[in-house]
C-alpha cells in the first residue's frame, strides 16, 4: 500500500519565475485523476496565486512514459444517482476553469498518453507542448465507455481546433499522434523529449495567447461560424451517427447535443449541459456494461495462463503456412511482439505472399506518415522465409497455419519434433480440429497447444488458447503471454470441437440459414442482427469468412455434440453452385458492379428453391439467432470449456462482435433474467424446433434464481 499522506502533486519553484508542477500518483504505474485530489489541487493553486514571483507554471508528469491516462473510472461505481455523477463532472470542471483563469501562464508538457481527463487537464492550460515520441497520443476516448468528456472537453476542444475535427475525435474516441496533434492545433509545439521542459518553460514566460478562430479554409468558415452552417453540420453528424449506432448507444448523440449547446448558447451553458449529460450517461445500462468490459480486459492483462506458473521467454518463432492466416500471424509477431518470425511454406509464392501481407500494411502507414520508412524496414527485417526447416532449430514456439487436414497437421507435429528443440511449443491455429487429435501421435504432447486467431489477424483482438489434457502448465502460460505480446486478448479454453467462439457461433449461423430457408430475405435477416447490435449480419459474415470455411466445422460439432448442430441442407446447395463467398466473388451477395458486397445476389433464392418474403419481425429474427448462441454459451460454461462467465463474455465480444453495450452473452442473460431466457427457449422448442430446448444448467439456475455474475 502507498502512504496515504504521500502527495500526487509537487510544486518546485525556480529562479526564472517558472514553477514546475509535477503530477505523480503514488503507487500507480500511470497517472489517473481522482475526485479525492480536489482539495490537494486547490491548495496548490492557492499557493501559486499567493506567490507573485511565479510568472508561469509547467504542468508535467512524474511518470517516465505517460502524462495522464485519464480519470479513474472506478470512481463511477460509487455514484448511486445522476446527481452524484453530475457532481463528479462539475467538480472537475470547476478545477479546470480555475486553472484557465489563473494569472500565471500554465503550460502542459506532455510525453506519452494524455487521454480523457488527462487531455481535458491539458486543454485547460494556456499552452500545450508534446514530445515527438511514438508513445505520445492525445485523445478523448470516453465514448468507448458509453460516456462523454465531462471536465470541459466537449467545450474546449471544438473552440481550439474547430467543430468537425473535435467532434470526430469525441465520436470515435480515436487518439491523435503527436504529429497529428500539432497539425490539428491541439498542441502549440512538438519537440524531442530531451528539450520538452526547456521549451515548455519558454512558453510559460510568455503572455497568454489570443487565439484566432480555428477554422481553416472558406468552406469550414461558412460551416462553423454561422448558425445556419452549423445546423447543417450537426444535422449531418446526427444522421451519420445514427446510421452507425442504430440508436443502441446513447453517448454519441449526447456528445453532438452538448457541443451544439455550447456553440449556440455559450461556454457556461455548454458546461452545464456537459455535466448534465455526463450524469445521465454514467447511470445508463450501456455505460455500465462498457465499463465492465474495460475492467475485465484490464484484469485479464495481469493474469498468467496458469496461476503461479511463469511463462518462458519467446525469442524466436516459426510460422508454418504462408496463407492469409500465416501472413497475419507473422505480421503481429514482428510488429507487435517484436520477435523474429521464420515463415515456412511448400511454395515460394506462399512465402512471398505472407511477406507482402506485412509490407502492404506497413507501407500504408509510411504513406500516411504514421511511420518512418526506417521503422518499417526494421520490422520487415524480422521476417524471413524458408521452404524447409532450416532456421527453425532455435524457435521457441512454432505456430501452424496450414489447411484443415488432420493427417497434415500430425505430420507438422512430427516435423517440428524432429527439427526443433526439445522445449519448442507447437501451437496450432486450427478452427475446427480438436487439439487432442492433432497431438495424438506426438512424442512430446505436453508441448502441443491450440492458438486460434480470428481473421483478419491484424485487426481481430481475440486469441483462443486451447489446452488438451496433456498440455503442460508452462506451455499454457508461455502461449498466453506470447499472444498478449502480439497485441491479443487471450482466453484459455478447454479442448473440444469448435472450442468456444466457433461453438457458440455455429448454432447462431445455422438458425440464420433456417430462417433463410423459411423464406426470410437475406438482407432482412442481416439487418435484423445489425440492428440488434452485431457489426455485421450472419449471412454477410458467412460470405466474408468463406462459405466453404464456415461450414467445415459443422461435421466436427455434430460428431461430438449430436444433431442440434446439424446444418440445414442449404449450405450444400450453395457450395454445389460453386459459391464460396467474397473470396471467389460468388456468394449470397454480389461482388461485381459499383457496390461490391452491398447488394444481395437475387439468384441465390433459385439455388435454395425459396421465394423470399418477410414473415417474422426484425426482433423475432434476432431473438431466434441470439437465443441459440446464449443457450450454447451456457453449456460451454457448465462443461468448463471456458473458465468463467467473464472469459465467455470477452470471447464473444472480441471474437464475434457480440454487442458490447449488452456486455456479452452472460451479462445479457443476467439482464434479461434467466427465467425469461428459459421461457423463451421453451416456447420456441415447442413451436419451432426441439433444438431450442434450454440447457439443463440454465433450467437449474432459473429454478434457484441464480445469476452468472
XYZ file of C-alpha atoms in Angstrom:
709
model
C 0.000 0.000 0.000
C 1.184 3.513 -0.729
C 1.405 6.017 2.096
C -1.882 7.912 2.106
C -0.110 11.119 3.142
C 2.082 10.939 0.021
C 1.011 13.667 -2.360
C 0.171 13.351 -6.048
C 1.247 16.942 -6.842
C 4.559 18.666 -6.069
C 5.382 22.274 -6.809
C 9.035 23.192 -7.420
C 9.854 26.907 -7.646
C 12.749 28.031 -9.849
C 14.722 31.273 -10.008
C 13.482 32.157 -13.507
C 9.876 32.738 -12.371
C 8.653 29.380 -13.674
C 7.371 26.756 -11.232
C 7.224 23.095 -12.181
C 4.026 21.333 -11.063
C 4.613 17.570 -11.220
C 1.810 15.019 -11.065
C 2.904 11.617 -9.813
C 0.212 9.437 -8.244
C 1.955 7.341 -5.568
C 1.977 3.568 -6.044
C 0.476 3.621 -9.570
C 2.226 2.991 -12.892
C 0.043 5.582 -14.693
C -1.389 8.884 -13.517
C -5.182 8.917 -13.237
C -7.302 11.784 -11.931
C -9.305 11.024 -8.794
C -12.023 13.122 -7.150
C -10.035 12.883 -3.906
C -7.333 15.115 -5.445
C -9.693 18.121 -5.473
C -8.503 19.592 -2.179
C -4.850 18.913 -2.940
C -5.048 20.682 -6.320
C -6.949 23.625 -4.791
C -4.245 24.037 -2.148
C -1.507 24.057 -4.825
C -3.424 26.633 -6.903
C -3.888 28.803 -3.793
C -0.130 28.635 -3.245
C 0.599 29.676 -6.852
C -1.949 32.502 -6.690
C -0.487 33.928 -3.489
C 3.099 33.927 -4.801
C 3.603 36.881 -7.152
C 7.119 35.682 -8.110
C 5.573 32.754 -10.082
C 5.032 34.059 -13.618
C 4.417 30.722 -15.293
C 3.723 27.095 -14.403
C 4.782 23.987 -16.321
C 2.463 21.071 -15.599
C 4.231 17.760 -16.175
C 4.119 14.089 -15.204
C 6.480 12.274 -12.880
C 5.809 9.008 -14.741
C 8.512 8.098 -17.273
C 6.224 7.117 -20.136
C 2.846 8.784 -19.689
C 1.274 12.169 -18.981
C -2.205 11.381 -17.572
C -4.082 8.290 -18.762
C -7.485 9.722 -17.841
C -9.836 9.919 -14.889
C -10.021 6.924 -12.574
C -13.249 5.252 -13.734
C -13.579 3.104 -10.620
C -14.982 6.317 -9.058
C -18.112 5.950 -11.152
C -19.180 2.749 -9.408
C -19.740 4.790 -6.240
C -22.306 7.022 -7.985
C -25.810 5.979 -6.943
C -27.759 8.707 -8.735
C -27.454 11.034 -11.730
C -26.820 13.855 -9.252
C -23.785 12.012 -7.799
C -22.293 11.547 -11.252
C -23.123 15.124 -12.264
C -21.304 16.377 -9.149
C -18.137 14.500 -10.222
C -18.183 16.262 -13.600
C -18.961 19.672 -12.091
C -16.076 19.231 -9.630
C -13.621 18.521 -12.441
C -14.971 21.448 -14.470
C -14.522 23.841 -11.548
C -10.855 22.888 -11.033
C -10.076 23.200 -14.753
C -11.913 26.539 -15.016
C -9.780 27.792 -12.185
C -6.582 26.739 -13.993
C -7.764 28.516 -17.151
C -8.429 31.718 -15.169
C -5.127 31.753 -13.263
C -2.936 34.853 -13.551
C 0.210 32.781 -14.204
C 0.619 31.200 -17.662
C 0.064 27.421 -17.473
C 1.805 25.092 -19.947
C 1.141 21.359 -20.225
C 4.331 19.419 -21.045
C 3.099 16.140 -22.498
C 5.038 12.941 -23.065
C 3.170 9.651 -23.584
C -0.618 9.259 -23.418
C -2.764 12.283 -22.487
C -6.209 10.744 -22.661
C -9.694 11.630 -21.420
C -9.393 13.730 -18.263
C -5.652 13.969 -18.981
C -6.269 15.814 -22.236
C -9.035 17.898 -20.609
C -6.499 18.990 -17.984
C -4.054 19.956 -20.750
C -6.822 21.841 -22.619
C -7.428 23.989 -19.525
C -3.775 25.112 -19.668
C -2.894 28.100 -21.836
C -0.316 26.288 -23.983
C 0.428 22.634 -24.730
C 3.798 21.194 -25.805
C 4.258 17.498 -26.598
C 7.138 15.170 -27.458
C 7.559 13.615 -30.901
C 7.695 10.141 -29.333
C 5.554 7.300 -30.777
C 4.261 6.868 -27.187
C 2.670 10.310 -27.224
C -1.025 10.316 -28.048
C -3.796 12.759 -27.236
C -7.434 11.771 -27.260
C -10.878 11.738 -25.655
C -11.862 8.047 -25.602
C -14.840 8.436 -23.189
C -17.354 7.369 -25.853
C -15.858 3.860 -25.711
C -17.107 3.623 -22.115
C -20.549 4.965 -23.054
C -19.673 8.423 -21.667
C -18.665 11.872 -22.872
C -15.723 14.062 -21.767
C -17.123 15.549 -18.543
C -14.483 18.084 -17.468
C -14.886 20.693 -20.173
C -13.568 18.644 -23.112
C -16.753 18.987 -25.163
C -16.395 22.784 -24.916
C -12.663 23.472 -25.082
C -11.616 21.141 -27.910
C -14.103 22.487 -30.535
C -13.133 26.078 -29.637
C -9.459 25.181 -30.041
C -9.413 23.059 -33.220
C -12.819 23.540 -34.849
C -16.090 21.639 -34.565
C -15.585 18.969 -37.213
C -12.220 17.622 -36.111
C -13.135 17.851 -32.403
C -16.454 16.094 -32.939
C -14.758 13.332 -34.928
C -12.272 12.730 -32.106
C -15.025 12.574 -29.486
C -17.385 10.370 -31.507
C -14.730 7.786 -32.433
C -12.606 8.073 -29.295
C -9.550 7.617 -31.541
C -6.433 9.410 -30.266
C -4.204 11.696 -32.340
C -0.475 11.014 -32.578
C 1.968 13.811 -31.795
C 2.303 14.891 -35.432
C -1.469 14.949 -35.954
C -1.983 16.817 -32.672
C 0.354 19.554 -33.935
C -1.377 19.643 -37.323
C -4.883 19.885 -35.808
C -3.709 22.609 -33.418
C -4.222 20.661 -30.181
C -0.603 21.389 -29.221
C 1.418 24.542 -29.847
C 4.696 22.740 -30.435
C 6.114 19.245 -30.845
C 9.724 18.720 -29.685
C 12.214 15.921 -28.838
C 11.773 14.601 -25.288
C 15.213 15.892 -24.245
C 14.108 19.538 -24.590
C 10.438 19.190 -23.569
C 10.771 21.023 -20.248
C 13.078 23.739 -21.645
C 10.630 24.611 -24.421
C 7.677 24.438 -22.019
C 9.455 26.898 -19.701
C 9.956 29.353 -22.580
C 6.203 29.209 -23.276
C 5.449 29.636 -19.550
C 7.217 33.020 -19.605
C 5.006 34.281 -22.456
C 1.755 36.150 -22.051
C -1.430 34.138 -22.506
C -2.329 33.596 -26.162
C -5.139 35.319 -28.036
C -6.207 32.547 -30.353
C -7.891 33.133 -33.700
C -10.929 31.103 -34.718
C -9.546 27.679 -35.596
C -11.388 27.160 -38.898
C -9.126 26.766 -41.879
C -10.453 27.395 -45.389
C -13.594 29.140 -46.634
C -15.896 26.095 -46.571
C -15.136 25.344 -42.939
C -15.602 29.003 -42.012
C -19.004 29.030 -43.665
C -19.979 25.798 -41.954
C -18.746 26.527 -38.459
C -19.025 30.270 -37.922
C -22.678 30.935 -38.645
C -25.693 29.276 -37.130
C -27.168 28.072 -40.416
C -23.933 26.331 -41.448
C -23.589 24.804 -38.001
C -27.161 23.461 -38.055
C -26.333 21.709 -41.303
C -23.135 20.316 -39.800
C -24.887 18.914 -36.717
C -27.798 17.519 -38.756
C -25.342 15.598 -40.945
C -23.377 14.396 -37.890
C -26.586 13.078 -36.281
C -27.589 11.175 -39.433
C -24.152 9.555 -39.795
C -24.016 8.696 -36.095
C -27.433 7.056 -36.097
C -26.511 5.044 -39.205
C -23.526 3.678 -37.250
C -25.041 3.169 -33.778
C -28.587 2.145 -34.848
C -29.659 4.047 -31.742
C -28.086 1.399 -29.484
C -25.589 3.778 -27.867
C -26.841 6.959 -26.161
C -23.438 8.703 -25.745
C -22.690 9.808 -29.353
C -25.999 11.656 -29.725
C -25.445 13.441 -26.401
C -21.908 14.451 -27.429
C -23.344 16.184 -30.504
C -26.102 17.892 -28.438
C -23.669 19.200 -25.828
C -21.181 20.596 -28.388
C -24.077 22.318 -30.165
C -25.424 23.836 -26.933
C -22.024 25.277 -26.089
C -21.517 26.836 -29.508
C -25.002 28.338 -29.703
C -25.546 29.406 -26.083
C -22.014 29.997 -24.803
C -19.422 28.285 -22.634
C -21.362 28.373 -19.352
C -24.472 26.767 -20.867
C -22.234 24.241 -22.615
C -20.517 23.208 -19.379
C -23.884 22.841 -17.631
C -25.197 20.691 -20.452
C -21.982 18.628 -20.360
C -22.288 17.917 -16.622
C -26.000 17.031 -17.008
C -25.291 14.650 -19.870
C -22.363 13.075 -18.006
C -24.638 12.424 -15.011
C -27.264 10.787 -17.223
C -24.767 8.648 -19.147
C -22.997 7.260 -16.069
C -26.323 5.778 -14.966
C -27.206 4.131 -18.327
C -27.058 0.327 -18.599
C -24.954 0.714 -21.777
C -22.189 2.594 -19.973
C -22.321 0.120 -17.089
C -21.677 -2.801 -19.481
C -18.919 -1.000 -21.417
C -17.147 -0.168 -18.145
C -17.370 -3.818 -17.048
C -15.678 -4.849 -20.315
C -12.922 -2.320 -19.616
C -12.382 -3.731 -16.091
C -12.462 -7.322 -17.357
C -9.811 -6.730 -20.025
C -7.638 -4.783 -17.569
C -7.880 -7.687 -15.114
C -7.039 -10.212 -17.836
C -3.837 -8.338 -18.711
C -2.490 -9.137 -15.248
C -3.212 -12.872 -15.318
C -0.873 -15.720 -16.274
C -2.324 -18.622 -18.260
C -1.963 -20.811 -15.160
C -1.944 -19.235 -11.700
C 1.587 -19.189 -10.281
C 3.272 -20.643 -13.395
C 5.648 -18.181 -15.038
C 5.855 -18.013 -18.835
C 9.121 -18.791 -20.644
C 10.507 -16.016 -22.839
C 9.955 -16.267 -26.603
C 12.973 -15.073 -28.605
C 12.133 -16.599 -31.976
C 9.078 -18.063 -33.703
C 8.326 -20.231 -36.688
C 5.149 -19.962 -38.780
C 4.039 -22.921 -40.908
C 1.929 -21.912 -43.898
C 2.065 -18.648 -45.845
C -1.669 -18.158 -46.414
C -3.754 -15.278 -45.096
C -3.638 -16.563 -41.518
C 0.094 -17.330 -41.640
C 0.797 -13.863 -43.076
C -1.292 -12.228 -40.357
C 0.358 -14.228 -37.564
C 3.839 -13.349 -38.867
C 2.769 -9.675 -39.022
C 1.627 -9.415 -35.367
C 4.703 -11.398 -34.258
C 7.145 -8.996 -35.934
C 5.347 -5.667 -35.472
C 3.617 -6.060 -32.100
C 5.705 -8.658 -30.239
C 8.933 -7.509 -31.910
C 10.070 -11.142 -32.262
C 11.659 -12.647 -35.418
C 9.315 -14.939 -37.373
C 10.518 -17.575 -39.853
C 7.814 -18.499 -42.375
C 7.839 -21.950 -43.973
C 5.722 -22.825 -46.984
C 5.939 -25.516 -49.635
C 5.874 -22.877 -52.369
C 7.948 -19.747 -52.809
C 4.807 -17.768 -53.699
C 3.420 -18.684 -50.278
C 6.379 -17.082 -48.522
C 6.244 -14.034 -50.825
C 2.507 -13.559 -50.146
C 2.989 -13.837 -46.385
C 5.744 -11.188 -46.521
C 3.584 -8.963 -48.732
C 0.833 -9.087 -46.078
C 3.125 -7.206 -43.662
C 4.650 -4.970 -46.329
C 1.223 -3.758 -47.515
C 0.003 -2.801 -44.029
C 3.275 -1.089 -43.046
C 3.681 0.680 -46.365
C 0.222 2.244 -45.901
C 1.403 3.606 -42.534
C 4.551 5.040 -44.137
C 2.493 6.675 -46.911
C 0.179 8.241 -44.315
C 3.304 9.375 -42.442
C 2.366 7.461 -39.282
C 5.659 5.615 -39.512
C 9.188 6.267 -40.696
C 10.461 4.153 -43.567
C 13.412 3.062 -41.409
C 10.980 1.755 -38.757
C 9.110 -0.212 -41.432
C 12.384 -1.732 -42.677
C 13.350 -2.638 -39.129
C 10.069 -4.515 -38.618
C 10.188 -6.236 -42.011
C 13.748 -7.418 -41.308
C 12.314 -9.660 -38.560
C 10.530 -11.747 -41.228
C 12.405 -14.471 -43.112
C 11.223 -17.420 -45.164
C 12.256 -20.962 -45.982
C 10.981 -23.945 -47.992
C 12.356 -26.378 -45.390
C 13.118 -26.421 -41.665
C 16.445 -24.586 -41.857
C 16.436 -21.794 -39.286
C 13.796 -23.498 -37.139
C 16.210 -25.279 -34.793
C 16.177 -22.458 -32.206
C 12.491 -21.456 -32.430
C 10.765 -21.257 -29.031
C 7.284 -21.583 -30.495
C 6.134 -22.772 -33.930
C 2.629 -21.725 -34.995
C 0.956 -23.928 -37.561
C -1.491 -22.325 -40.007
C -1.782 -24.943 -42.772
C -5.149 -26.008 -44.130
C -7.613 -28.082 -42.108
C -6.452 -31.663 -42.600
C -5.713 -33.863 -39.584
C -3.029 -36.053 -41.203
C -1.190 -32.970 -42.470
C -1.256 -31.328 -39.035
C 0.006 -34.505 -37.323
C 2.844 -34.597 -39.870
C 3.697 -30.994 -38.929
C 3.929 -32.002 -35.242
C 6.342 -34.811 -36.172
C 8.410 -32.444 -38.353
C 8.720 -29.850 -35.586
C 9.685 -32.538 -33.063
C 12.381 -33.760 -35.465
C 13.758 -30.326 -36.420
C 13.389 -28.091 -33.352
C 14.450 -28.009 -29.699
C 13.024 -30.349 -27.068
C 11.256 -27.348 -25.460
C 9.747 -25.926 -28.670
C 5.996 -25.322 -28.337
C 3.808 -26.471 -31.236
C 0.773 -24.172 -31.458
C -1.989 -24.985 -33.937
C -4.219 -22.278 -35.399
C -6.964 -24.777 -36.242
C -10.552 -23.592 -36.071
C -12.221 -26.988 -36.097
C -9.969 -29.977 -35.327
C -9.658 -30.893 -31.628
C -6.100 -30.388 -30.318
C -6.198 -33.852 -28.691
C -6.395 -35.336 -32.225
C -3.530 -33.168 -33.508
C -1.368 -34.251 -30.542
C -2.425 -37.932 -30.762
C 0.879 -39.164 -32.245
C 3.180 -36.580 -30.650
C 6.281 -37.705 -28.752
C 6.000 -34.575 -26.600
C 2.253 -33.914 -26.276
C 2.943 -31.553 -23.337
C 4.315 -29.021 -25.875
C 1.242 -29.138 -28.143
C -1.413 -26.436 -27.728
C -4.051 -24.639 -29.786
C -3.635 -20.933 -30.543
C -6.675 -19.879 -32.545
C -6.627 -16.425 -34.160
C -9.520 -14.719 -35.916
C -9.456 -13.278 -39.391
C -8.148 -10.706 -40.262
C -5.389 -11.329 -37.703
C -4.070 -7.753 -37.733
C -7.487 -6.381 -36.658
C -9.292 -9.014 -34.553
C -8.329 -8.664 -30.875
C -9.068 -12.172 -29.592
C -6.959 -15.333 -29.444
C -8.228 -18.621 -28.005
C -5.541 -20.637 -26.204
C -6.634 -24.286 -26.211
C -5.056 -26.801 -23.865
C -5.673 -30.535 -24.281
C -5.410 -32.765 -21.217
C -1.657 -33.350 -21.649
C -0.583 -29.728 -22.326
C 1.843 -28.592 -19.608
C 1.114 -25.570 -17.422
C 4.250 -23.820 -18.627
C 3.178 -24.269 -22.257
C -0.168 -22.641 -21.393
C 1.382 -19.674 -19.547
C 4.022 -19.106 -22.251
C 1.444 -19.191 -25.043
C -0.931 -16.812 -23.215
C 1.879 -14.336 -22.547
C 3.104 -14.536 -26.159
C -0.410 -13.938 -27.561
C -0.655 -10.916 -25.294
C 2.665 -9.580 -26.654
C 1.174 -9.948 -30.139
C -1.487 -7.474 -29.039
C -4.213 -10.070 -28.483
C -6.573 -10.629 -25.580
C -6.052 -14.355 -24.920
C -8.821 -16.508 -23.441
C -7.918 -20.015 -22.207
C -10.465 -22.635 -23.325
C -10.787 -26.388 -22.979
C -10.268 -28.638 -25.988
C -13.304 -29.830 -27.930
C -14.967 -29.321 -31.309
C -15.296 -25.624 -32.121
C -13.550 -24.640 -28.862
C -15.672 -21.760 -27.534
C -16.171 -18.983 -30.082
C -16.988 -21.144 -33.108
C -19.087 -23.476 -30.982
C -21.435 -20.657 -29.936
C -21.303 -19.097 -33.409
C -22.372 -22.272 -35.265
C -25.941 -22.563 -33.844
C -26.452 -18.830 -34.435
C -25.365 -19.160 -38.096
C -27.407 -22.348 -38.537
C -30.504 -20.571 -37.256
C -29.940 -17.738 -39.753
C -29.782 -20.400 -42.503
C -33.044 -21.970 -41.275
C -34.744 -18.563 -41.414
C -33.395 -18.076 -44.929
C -34.839 -21.440 -45.998
C -38.139 -20.417 -44.450
C -38.163 -17.543 -46.956
C -36.880 -14.595 -44.894
C -34.863 -12.336 -47.264
C -31.055 -12.296 -46.881
C -30.726 -8.544 -46.278
C -33.668 -8.607 -43.832
C -32.003 -11.271 -41.668
C -28.701 -9.365 -41.729
C -30.366 -6.025 -40.995
C -32.227 -7.517 -38.004
C -28.970 -8.605 -36.349
C -27.085 -5.413 -37.173
C -29.954 -3.503 -35.548
C -29.637 -5.808 -32.547
C -26.023 -4.632 -32.298
C -23.750 -7.035 -34.233
C -21.211 -5.323 -36.527
C -22.274 -7.485 -39.479
C -25.189 -9.842 -40.137
C -24.776 -13.658 -40.097
C -25.257 -14.226 -43.854
C -22.800 -11.455 -44.716
C -20.369 -12.916 -42.161
C -20.502 -16.284 -43.894
C -19.629 -14.619 -47.212
C -16.713 -12.796 -45.539
C -15.269 -15.887 -43.819
C -15.819 -18.113 -46.868
C -18.811 -20.444 -47.105
C -16.516 -23.468 -47.501
C -14.511 -22.497 -44.377
C -17.590 -21.542 -42.388
C -19.229 -24.918 -42.906
C -16.101 -27.045 -42.419
C -16.515 -27.104 -38.668
C -20.099 -28.494 -38.680
C -19.217 -32.229 -39.035
C -16.824 -32.000 -36.047
C -19.557 -30.409 -33.946
C -22.201 -32.957 -34.972
C -19.789 -35.806 -34.220
C -19.138 -34.519 -30.702
C -22.444 -32.936 -29.681
C -25.083 -34.568 -31.842
C -27.935 -33.455 -34.007
C -28.531 -29.997 -32.528
C -25.557 -28.828 -34.618
C -26.788 -30.285 -37.907
C -26.689 -27.616 -40.588
C -29.622 -27.126 -42.954
C -29.123 -28.677 -46.390
C -28.968 -25.135 -47.762
C -25.203 -24.962 -47.355
C -24.607 -27.998 -49.565
C -26.705 -26.460 -52.335
C -24.803 -23.183 -52.103
C -21.393 -24.907 -52.223
C -22.537 -27.178 -55.081
C -23.204 -23.966 -57.047
C -19.513 -23.024 -56.515
C -20.356 -20.166 -54.164
C -17.565 -19.624 -51.643
C -18.398 -16.008 -50.829
C -16.252 -12.911 -51.158
C -13.064 -14.813 -51.993
C -14.347 -16.235 -55.286
C -16.780 -13.368 -55.923
C -19.830 -15.632 -55.664
C -21.940 -15.934 -52.551
C -25.116 -14.586 -51.012
C -24.098 -11.048 -52.010
C -22.962 -9.616 -55.363
C -19.283 -8.762 -55.720
C -19.398 -7.104 -59.143
C -20.565 -3.601 -60.029
C -20.317 -0.315 -58.155
C -21.108 -1.547 -54.654
C -19.428 -4.940 -54.234
C -20.773 -6.863 -51.245
C -23.589 -4.382 -50.613
C -26.412 -5.930 -52.644
C -27.892 -9.430 -52.435
C -27.377 -11.792 -55.353
C -31.048 -12.483 -56.090
C -30.171 -15.705 -57.969
C -29.381 -17.320 -54.599
C -33.126 -17.838 -53.965
C -33.468 -20.072 -57.031
C -30.451 -22.117 -55.869
C -32.168 -22.603 -52.489
C -35.579 -23.141 -54.042
C -37.299 -20.432 -51.974
C -39.369 -17.329 -52.685
C -38.310 -14.516 -50.350
C -40.991 -12.848 -48.215
C -40.853 -11.251 -44.758
C -42.917 -13.203 -42.250
C -41.290 -12.509 -38.885
C -40.481 -9.188 -37.211
C -36.849 -7.985 -37.040
C -36.976 -8.536 -33.273
C -38.176 -12.140 -33.660
C -35.429 -12.949 -36.179
C -32.689 -11.500 -33.954
C -34.130 -13.274 -30.916
C -34.119 -16.708 -32.545
C -30.499 -16.473 -33.702
C -29.223 -14.956 -30.445
C -31.085 -17.401 -28.154
C -29.332 -20.314 -29.898
C -25.996 -18.626 -29.109
C -26.914 -17.909 -25.456
C -28.054 -21.489 -24.883
C -24.760 -22.870 -26.214
C -22.702 -20.349 -24.215
C -24.384 -21.558 -21.015
C -23.461 -25.155 -21.898
C -19.838 -24.141 -22.537
C -19.569 -22.591 -19.083
C -21.279 -25.581 -17.480
C -18.853 -28.013 -19.187
C -15.806 -25.919 -18.224
C -14.960 -25.064 -21.855
C -14.451 -21.521 -20.573
C -13.142 -20.752 -17.096
C -15.625 -18.023 -16.183
C -18.604 -16.024 -17.413
C -16.189 -13.091 -17.751
C -13.982 -15.018 -20.211
C -17.095 -16.098 -22.117
C -18.288 -12.504 -22.447
C -14.902 -11.156 -23.566
C -14.515 -14.067 -26.025
C -17.888 -13.364 -27.643
C -17.392 -9.597 -27.825
C -13.831 -9.688 -29.186
C -14.195 -12.874 -31.247
C -17.550 -12.414 -32.990
C -18.615 -8.864 -32.239
C -21.357 -9.703 -29.731
C -22.903 -6.264 -28.985
C -20.577 -4.650 -26.403
C -23.339 -2.464 -24.928
C -25.120 -5.660 -23.848
C -21.969 -6.796 -22.012
C -21.620 -10.257 -23.633
C -23.847 -13.384 -23.596
C -23.677 -13.963 -19.828
C -24.214 -10.355 -18.736
C -27.065 -10.173 -21.269
C -28.715 -13.309 -19.820
C -28.401 -11.785 -16.334
C -30.059 -8.583 -17.598
C -32.939 -10.467 -19.240
C -33.328 -12.761 -16.234
C -32.628 -16.484 -16.589
C -36.301 -17.381 -16.153
C -37.093 -15.164 -19.182
C -34.346 -16.861 -21.231
C -35.625 -20.343 -20.260
C -39.264 -19.413 -21.018
C -38.413 -18.006 -24.451
C -36.337 -21.082 -25.346
C -39.051 -23.467 -24.099
C -41.656 -21.654 -26.165
C -39.523 -21.876 -29.341
C -38.728 -25.549 -28.632
C -42.481 -26.230 -28.704
C -43.448 -24.040 -31.648
C -40.368 -24.108 -33.941
C -37.852 -26.884 -33.253
C -36.801 -29.047 -30.269
C -33.187 -27.836 -30.702
C -34.282 -24.705 -28.785
C -34.739 -26.796 -25.612
C -32.998 -24.833 -22.826
C -29.754 -26.291 -21.484
C -30.220 -28.171 -18.216
C -27.831 -25.860 -16.376
C -29.974 -22.862 -17.408
C -33.132 -24.572 -16.167
C -31.459 -25.363 -12.832
C -30.124 -21.818 -12.404
C -33.513 -20.286 -13.272
C -35.233 -22.518 -10.685
C -32.818 -21.366 -7.992
C -32.955 -17.687 -9.038
C -29.210 -17.690 -9.725
C -27.225 -15.282 -11.920
C -23.880 -15.633 -13.734
C -22.343 -12.591 -12.017
